[in-house]
Coordinates of C-alpha atoms in Angstrom, one line a residue:
X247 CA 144.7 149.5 46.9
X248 CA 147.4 152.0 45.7
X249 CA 148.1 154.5 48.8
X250 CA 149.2 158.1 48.8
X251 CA 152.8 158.0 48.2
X252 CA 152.5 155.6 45.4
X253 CA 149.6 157.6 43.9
X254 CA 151.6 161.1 44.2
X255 CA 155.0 159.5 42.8
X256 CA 152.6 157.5 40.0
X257 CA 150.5 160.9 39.1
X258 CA 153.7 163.6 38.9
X259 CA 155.5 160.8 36.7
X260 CA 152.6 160.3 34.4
X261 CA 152.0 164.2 33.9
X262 CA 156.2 164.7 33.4
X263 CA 156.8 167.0 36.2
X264 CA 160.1 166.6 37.9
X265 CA 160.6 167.1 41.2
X266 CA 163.0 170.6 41.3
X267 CA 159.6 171.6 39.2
X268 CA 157.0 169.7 41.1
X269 CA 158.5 171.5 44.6
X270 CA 158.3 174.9 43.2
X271 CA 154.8 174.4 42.3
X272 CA 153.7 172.8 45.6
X273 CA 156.2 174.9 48.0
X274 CA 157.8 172.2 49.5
X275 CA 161.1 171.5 49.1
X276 CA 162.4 168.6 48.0
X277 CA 163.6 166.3 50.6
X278 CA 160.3 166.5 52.1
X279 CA 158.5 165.5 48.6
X280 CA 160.8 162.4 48.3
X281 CA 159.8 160.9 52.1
X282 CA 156.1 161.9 51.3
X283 CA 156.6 160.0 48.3
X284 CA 158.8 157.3 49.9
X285 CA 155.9 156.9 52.6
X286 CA 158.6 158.1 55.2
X287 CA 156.7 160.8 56.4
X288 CA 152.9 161.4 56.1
X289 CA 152.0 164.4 53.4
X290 CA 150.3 167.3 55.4
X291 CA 146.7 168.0 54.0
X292 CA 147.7 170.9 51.8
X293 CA 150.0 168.6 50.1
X294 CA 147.9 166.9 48.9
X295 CA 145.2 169.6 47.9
X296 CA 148.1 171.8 45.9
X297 CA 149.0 168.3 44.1
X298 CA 146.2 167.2 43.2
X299 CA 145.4 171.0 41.5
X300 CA 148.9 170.6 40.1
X301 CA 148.9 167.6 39.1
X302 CA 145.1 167.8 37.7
X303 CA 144.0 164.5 40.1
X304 CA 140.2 165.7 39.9
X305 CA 140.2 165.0 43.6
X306 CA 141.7 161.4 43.6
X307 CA 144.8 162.3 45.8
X308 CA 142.6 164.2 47.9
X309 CA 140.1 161.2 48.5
X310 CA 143.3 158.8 48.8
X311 CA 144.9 161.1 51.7
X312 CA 141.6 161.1 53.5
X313 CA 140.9 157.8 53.5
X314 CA 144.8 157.4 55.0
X315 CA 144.0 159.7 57.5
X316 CA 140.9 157.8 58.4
X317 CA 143.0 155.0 59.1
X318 CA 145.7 156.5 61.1
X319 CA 143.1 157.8 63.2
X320 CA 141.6 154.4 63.8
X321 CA 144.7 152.6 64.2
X322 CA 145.5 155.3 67.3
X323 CA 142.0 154.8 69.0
X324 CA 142.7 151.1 68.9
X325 CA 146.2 151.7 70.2
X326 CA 145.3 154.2 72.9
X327 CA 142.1 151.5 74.0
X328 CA 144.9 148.9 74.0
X329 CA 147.3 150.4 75.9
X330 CA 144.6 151.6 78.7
X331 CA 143.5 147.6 78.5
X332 CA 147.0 146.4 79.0
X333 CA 147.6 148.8 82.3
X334 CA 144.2 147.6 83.9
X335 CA 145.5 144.0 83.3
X336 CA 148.6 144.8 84.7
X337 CA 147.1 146.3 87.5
X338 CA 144.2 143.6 87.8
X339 CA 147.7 140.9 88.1
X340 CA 149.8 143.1 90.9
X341 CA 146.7 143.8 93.0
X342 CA 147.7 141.3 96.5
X343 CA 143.7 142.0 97.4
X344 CA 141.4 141.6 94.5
X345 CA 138.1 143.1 95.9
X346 CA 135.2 142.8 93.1
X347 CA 131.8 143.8 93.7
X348 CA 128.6 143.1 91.5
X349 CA 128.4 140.3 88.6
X350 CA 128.9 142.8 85.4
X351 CA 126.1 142.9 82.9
X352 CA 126.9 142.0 79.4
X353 CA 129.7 139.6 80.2
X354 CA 127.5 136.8 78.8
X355 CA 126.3 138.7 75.6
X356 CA 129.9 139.5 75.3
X357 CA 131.0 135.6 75.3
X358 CA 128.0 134.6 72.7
X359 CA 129.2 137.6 70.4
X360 CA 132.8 137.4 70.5
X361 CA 132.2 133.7 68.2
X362 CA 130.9 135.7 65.6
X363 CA 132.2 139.2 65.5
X364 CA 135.4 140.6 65.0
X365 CA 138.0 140.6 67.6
X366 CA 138.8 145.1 67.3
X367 CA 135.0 145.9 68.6
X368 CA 135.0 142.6 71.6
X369 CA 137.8 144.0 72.8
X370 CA 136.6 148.0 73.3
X371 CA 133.2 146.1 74.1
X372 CA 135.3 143.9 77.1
X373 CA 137.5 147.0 77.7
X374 CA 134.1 149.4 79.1
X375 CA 132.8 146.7 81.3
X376 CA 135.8 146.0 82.6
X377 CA 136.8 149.8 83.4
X378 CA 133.5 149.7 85.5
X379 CA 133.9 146.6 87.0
X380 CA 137.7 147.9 88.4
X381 CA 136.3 151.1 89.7
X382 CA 133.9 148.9 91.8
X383 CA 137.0 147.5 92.9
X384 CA 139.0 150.2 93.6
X385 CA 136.0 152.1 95.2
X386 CA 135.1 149.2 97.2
X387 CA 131.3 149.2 96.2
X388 CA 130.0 145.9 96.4
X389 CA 128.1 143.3 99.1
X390 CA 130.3 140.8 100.3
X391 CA 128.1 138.4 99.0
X392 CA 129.1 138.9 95.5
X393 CA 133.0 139.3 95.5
X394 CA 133.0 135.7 94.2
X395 CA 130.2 136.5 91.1
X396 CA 132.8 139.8 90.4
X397 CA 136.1 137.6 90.5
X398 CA 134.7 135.7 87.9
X399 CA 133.3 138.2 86.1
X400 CA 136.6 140.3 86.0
X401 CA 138.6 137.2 84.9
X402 CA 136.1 136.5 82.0
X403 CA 136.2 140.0 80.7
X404 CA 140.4 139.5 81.0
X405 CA 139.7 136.7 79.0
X406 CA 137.9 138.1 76.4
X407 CA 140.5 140.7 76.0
X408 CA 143.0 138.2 76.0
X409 CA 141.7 136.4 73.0
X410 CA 141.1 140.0 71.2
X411 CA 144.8 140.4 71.0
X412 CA 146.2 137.0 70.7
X413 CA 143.3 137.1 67.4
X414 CA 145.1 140.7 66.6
X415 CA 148.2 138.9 66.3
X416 CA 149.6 140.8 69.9
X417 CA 150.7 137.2 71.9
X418 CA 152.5 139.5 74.7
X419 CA 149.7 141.6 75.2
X420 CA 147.3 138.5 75.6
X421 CA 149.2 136.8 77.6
X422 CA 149.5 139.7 80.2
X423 CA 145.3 139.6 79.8
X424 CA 145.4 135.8 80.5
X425 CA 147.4 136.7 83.7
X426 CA 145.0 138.8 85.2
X427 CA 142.4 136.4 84.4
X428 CA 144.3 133.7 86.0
X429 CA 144.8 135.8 89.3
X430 CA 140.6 136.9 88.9
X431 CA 139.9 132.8 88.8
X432 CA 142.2 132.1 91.9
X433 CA 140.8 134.8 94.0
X434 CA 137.1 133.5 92.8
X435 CA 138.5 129.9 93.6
X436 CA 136.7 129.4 90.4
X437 CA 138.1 126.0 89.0
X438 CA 136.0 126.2 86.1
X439 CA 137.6 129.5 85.3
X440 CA 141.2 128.4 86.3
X441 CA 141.0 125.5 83.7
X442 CA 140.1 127.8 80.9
X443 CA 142.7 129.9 81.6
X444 CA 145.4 127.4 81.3
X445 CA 143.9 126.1 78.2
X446 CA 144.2 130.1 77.3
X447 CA 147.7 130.3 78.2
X448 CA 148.7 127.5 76.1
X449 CA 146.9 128.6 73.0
X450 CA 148.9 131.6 72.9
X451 CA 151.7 129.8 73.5
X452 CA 151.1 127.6 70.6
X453 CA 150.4 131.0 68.9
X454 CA 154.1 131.6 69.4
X455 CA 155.2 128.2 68.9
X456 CA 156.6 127.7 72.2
X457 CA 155.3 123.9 72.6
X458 CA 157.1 122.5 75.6
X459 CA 155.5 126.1 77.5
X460 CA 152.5 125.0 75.6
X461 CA 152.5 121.4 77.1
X462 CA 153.7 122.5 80.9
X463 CA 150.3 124.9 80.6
X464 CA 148.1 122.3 79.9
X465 CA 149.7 119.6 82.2
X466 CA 149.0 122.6 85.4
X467 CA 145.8 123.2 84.0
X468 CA 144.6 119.7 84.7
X469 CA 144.8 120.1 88.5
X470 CA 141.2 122.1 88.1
X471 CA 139.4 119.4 86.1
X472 CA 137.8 115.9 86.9
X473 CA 134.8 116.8 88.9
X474 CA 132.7 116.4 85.2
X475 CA 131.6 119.8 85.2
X476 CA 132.0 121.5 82.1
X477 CA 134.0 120.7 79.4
X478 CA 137.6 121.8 80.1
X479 CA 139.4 118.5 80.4
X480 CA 138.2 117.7 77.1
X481 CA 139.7 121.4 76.1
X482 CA 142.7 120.9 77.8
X483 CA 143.1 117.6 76.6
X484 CA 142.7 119.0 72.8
X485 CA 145.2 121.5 73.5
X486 CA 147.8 118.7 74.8
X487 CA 147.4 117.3 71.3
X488 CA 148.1 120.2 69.6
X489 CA 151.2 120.2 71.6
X490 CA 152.2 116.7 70.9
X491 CA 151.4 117.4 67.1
X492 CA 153.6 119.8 66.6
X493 CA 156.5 118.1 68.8
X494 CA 155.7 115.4 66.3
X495 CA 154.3 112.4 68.6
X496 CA 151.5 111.2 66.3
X497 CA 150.7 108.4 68.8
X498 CA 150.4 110.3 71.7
X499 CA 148.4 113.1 69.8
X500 CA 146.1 110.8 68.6
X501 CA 145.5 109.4 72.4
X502 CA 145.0 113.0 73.7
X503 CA 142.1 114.0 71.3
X504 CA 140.7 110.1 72.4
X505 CA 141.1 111.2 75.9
X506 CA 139.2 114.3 74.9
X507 CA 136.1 112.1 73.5
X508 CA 136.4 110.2 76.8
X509 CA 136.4 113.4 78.8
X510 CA 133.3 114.7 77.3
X511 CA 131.6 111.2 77.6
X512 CA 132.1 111.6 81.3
X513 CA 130.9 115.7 81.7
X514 CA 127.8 115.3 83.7
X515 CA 127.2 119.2 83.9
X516 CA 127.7 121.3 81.1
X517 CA 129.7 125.0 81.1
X518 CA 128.0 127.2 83.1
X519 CA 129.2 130.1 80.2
X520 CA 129.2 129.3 76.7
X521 CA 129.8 130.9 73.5
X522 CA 134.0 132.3 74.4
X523 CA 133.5 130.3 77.4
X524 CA 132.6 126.8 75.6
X525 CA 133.9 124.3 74.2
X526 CA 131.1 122.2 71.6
X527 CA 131.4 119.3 70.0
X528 CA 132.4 121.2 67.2
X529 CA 135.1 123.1 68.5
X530 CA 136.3 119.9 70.0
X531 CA 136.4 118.7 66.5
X532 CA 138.3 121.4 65.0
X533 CA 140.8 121.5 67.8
X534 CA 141.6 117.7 66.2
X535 CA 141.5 118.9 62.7
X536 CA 143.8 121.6 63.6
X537 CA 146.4 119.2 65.4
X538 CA 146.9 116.5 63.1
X539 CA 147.8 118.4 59.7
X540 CA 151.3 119.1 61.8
X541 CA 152.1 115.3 61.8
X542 CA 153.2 113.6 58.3
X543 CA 149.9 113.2 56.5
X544 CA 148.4 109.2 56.0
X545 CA 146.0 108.4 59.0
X546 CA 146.9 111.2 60.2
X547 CA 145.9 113.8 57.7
X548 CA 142.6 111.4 57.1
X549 CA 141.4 111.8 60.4
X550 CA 142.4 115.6 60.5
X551 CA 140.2 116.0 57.5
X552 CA 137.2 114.1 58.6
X553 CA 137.5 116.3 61.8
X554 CA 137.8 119.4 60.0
X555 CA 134.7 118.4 58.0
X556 CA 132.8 117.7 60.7
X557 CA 133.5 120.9 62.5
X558 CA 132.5 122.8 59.5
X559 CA 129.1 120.9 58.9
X560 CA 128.3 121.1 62.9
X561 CA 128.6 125.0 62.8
X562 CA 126.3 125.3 59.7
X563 CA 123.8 123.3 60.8
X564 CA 124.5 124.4 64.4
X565 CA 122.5 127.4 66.4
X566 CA 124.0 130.8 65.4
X567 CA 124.7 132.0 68.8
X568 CA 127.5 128.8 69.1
X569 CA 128.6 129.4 65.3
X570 CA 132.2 130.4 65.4
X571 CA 133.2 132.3 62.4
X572 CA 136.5 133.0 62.7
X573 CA 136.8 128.6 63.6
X574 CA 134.8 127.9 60.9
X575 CA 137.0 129.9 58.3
X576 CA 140.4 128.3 59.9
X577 CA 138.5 124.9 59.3
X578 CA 138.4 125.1 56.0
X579 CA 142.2 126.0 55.9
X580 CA 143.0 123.1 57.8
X581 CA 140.6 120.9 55.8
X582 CA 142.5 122.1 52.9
X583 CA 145.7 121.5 54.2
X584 CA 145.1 117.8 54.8
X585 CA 144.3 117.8 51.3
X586 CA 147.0 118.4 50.1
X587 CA 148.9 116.2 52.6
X588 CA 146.4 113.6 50.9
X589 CA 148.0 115.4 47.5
X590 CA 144.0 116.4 46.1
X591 CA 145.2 119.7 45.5
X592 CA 141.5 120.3 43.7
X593 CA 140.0 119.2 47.0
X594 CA 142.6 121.8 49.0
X595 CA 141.2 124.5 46.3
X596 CA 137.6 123.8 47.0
X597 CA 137.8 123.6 50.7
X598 CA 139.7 127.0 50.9
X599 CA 137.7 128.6 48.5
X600 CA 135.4 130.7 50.9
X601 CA 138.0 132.2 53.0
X602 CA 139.6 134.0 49.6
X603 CA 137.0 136.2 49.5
X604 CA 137.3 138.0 53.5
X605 CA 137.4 141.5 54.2
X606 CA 140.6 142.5 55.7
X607 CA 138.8 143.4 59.2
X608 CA 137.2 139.6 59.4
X609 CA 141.0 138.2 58.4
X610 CA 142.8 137.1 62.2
X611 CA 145.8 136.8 62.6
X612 CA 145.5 133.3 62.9
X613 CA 144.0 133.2 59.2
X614 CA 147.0 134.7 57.6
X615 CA 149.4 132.4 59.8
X616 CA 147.4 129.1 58.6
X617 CA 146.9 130.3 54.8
X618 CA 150.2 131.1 54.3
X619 CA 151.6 127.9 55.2
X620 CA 149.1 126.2 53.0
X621 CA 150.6 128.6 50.5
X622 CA 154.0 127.3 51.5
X623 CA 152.8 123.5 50.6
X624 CA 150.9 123.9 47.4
X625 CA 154.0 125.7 46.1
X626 CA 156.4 122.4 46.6
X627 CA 158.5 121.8 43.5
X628 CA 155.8 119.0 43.0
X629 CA 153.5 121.2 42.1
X630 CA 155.3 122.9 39.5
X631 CA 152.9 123.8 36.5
X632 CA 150.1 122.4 38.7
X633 CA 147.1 125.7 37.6
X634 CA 145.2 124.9 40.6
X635 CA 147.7 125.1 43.0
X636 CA 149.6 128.2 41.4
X637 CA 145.8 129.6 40.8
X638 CA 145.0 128.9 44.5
X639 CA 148.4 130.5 46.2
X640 CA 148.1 133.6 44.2
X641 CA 144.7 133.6 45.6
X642 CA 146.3 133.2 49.0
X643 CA 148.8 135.7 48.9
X644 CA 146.3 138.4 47.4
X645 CA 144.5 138.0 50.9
X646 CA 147.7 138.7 52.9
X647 CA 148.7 141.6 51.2

């Protein structure tokens, strides 16, 4: 979509005004006209409504400078919710005493939504609770009884915020999150909670591409796992793989994601929260998928695709509460990828197709990451004059812009 500098600079060229003109007309001078139309300053309002009567826009310059406004104004709510979320975590982690009174209602709903929602409304959503939950904390307004139930309940909602950013593309600001849900779990001696946070940890480690930190969260996170309840030693385990993948051991990523089949064989109790909280068959599939298109394609890039597929078909046919969107979509990029590792570039095409066609708020961060290295690989000088692949990374690139 054209914005407001380009539209002002297009409309005054296309109706032959020059500028010494143009700033005469609109009484600005002219070093502000040029960084309004460089996009180095933002146009006041009445810029835009003398231009657009100068320039005879019928109201398009107007509508565009509104609907930039709009934006800026969104973009500081979300910054100013941000930067209040970022204190509390801070906070939450430099707190000696963490004192947490009732179990917060909605943390559940907010677990089960997050998989299907974008990550912009989960966090305000995880921000509110949370806010009340830390002035039970400060105030001291609780039973005893429940400081546990609030630990936990703190931690998650850190969680939840954690993910937000890390999906915004912020891996600082999710990884100060992750801390505070770390310190929640240990005050909770919540084991359950402690294991998901180190799996956390080394996601957004990953995210960065820090792999050895990656590997040393995972290997810590193992001390709170092996009593077969829940499912995070077949998440950690997954994670390890990941790690391993993108180090380049294909043997020893291959044994990890086995370990993680083993783990789950063992689980005798599943997670006692699901949806953010979980970790389903299918997720444990696409954490495979997603691990083995790093390695050098064959057996590899087989397996990764049979994975991805499965993920994918699991989710669809799957209850909508554990459907997770955003997974789903990066399945299909990493199904795609392992096509063209297999080099079926009309398979890659058709696997990626339904993720073209996303709205910029439903695109992660981890979307654009994943689709433009697939972008990267179907433009190889093998591919040269291939239509499908040129086609398909146009098709790409259109969505990151």
């Amino acid at each position: 979509m054209t914005t407001f500098p380009e539209l002002l600079r297009e409309l005054r060229l296309l109706a032959r005004v020059s500028m010494p003109e143009f700033a005469l007309r609109v009484h600005y001078d002219r070093t502000s006209l040029h960084h309004f139309e460089s996009g180095r300053r933002t146009a006041p309002f009445d810029l835009a409504e003398k231009a657009d009567e100068v320039l005879g826009a019928d109201g398009c310059l107007v509508a565009a400078w509104l609907r930039e406004d709009e934006a800026r104004r969104e973009a500081a709510a979300a910054h100013r919710t941000r930067a209040a979320a970022l204190a509390m975590s801070n906070d939450l982690s430099a707190l000696a005493d963490l004192d947490i009174a009732a179990l917060q209602e909605g943390v559940e709903a907010t677990a089960v939504d997050y998989l299907g929602s974008p990550p912009a409304p989960m966090m305000d959503r995880a921000h509110v609770l949370r806010a009340d939950a830390f002035e039970r904390i400060r105030s001291g307004h609780h039973r005893s009884a429940d400081r546990s139930d609030l630990y936990v309940a703190a931690g998650r909602l850190s969680g939840v915020l954690a993910y937000a950013l890390l999906d915004m593309g912020d891996p600082d600001e999710a990884l100060a999150h992750a801390g505070a849900a770390g310190r929640c779990a240990e005050y909770a001696g919540d084991a359950e909670l402690a294991a998901w946070v180190a799996g956390t940890k080394s996601l957004i480690a990953r995210f960065q591409g820090d792999y050895g930190q990656a590997l040393e969260y995972v290997r810590d996170g193992y001390q709170w796992v092996g009593s077969g309840h829940g499912t995070g030693e077949a998440r950690l385990r997954c994670g390890e793989a990941q790690c391993l993948a993108n180090l380049g051991n294909s043997r020893a990523a291959n044994d990890a994601l086995d370990g993680a089949d083993e783990a789950r064989a063992r689980m005798r109790h599943g997670d006692s929260l699901g949806g953010l909280f979980g970790f389903s068959q299918a997720k444990q599939s696409y954490y495979a998928g997603s691990s083995l298109i790093w390695l050098q394609g064959g057996h590899d890039a087989e397996r990764a695709a049979r994975e991805a597929t499965a993920a994918i078909e699991l989710w669809q046919a799957g209850p909508t509460a554990e459907r997770s969107l955003d997974d789903e979509r990066l399945a299909h990029i990493y199904l795609a990828t392992a096509q063209v590792q297999l080099d079926d570039v009309e398979g890659a095409a058709e696997a990626i197709r339904p993720v073209l066609s996303l709205p910029v708020e439903e695109q992660i961060s981890w979307i654009v990451k994943r689709a433009d290295r697939l972008a990267g690989m179907l433009g190889a000088p093998r591919y040269a004059g291939n239509r499908t692949a040129a086609e398909t990374v146009a098709a790409i690139n259109a969505l990151a812009a």
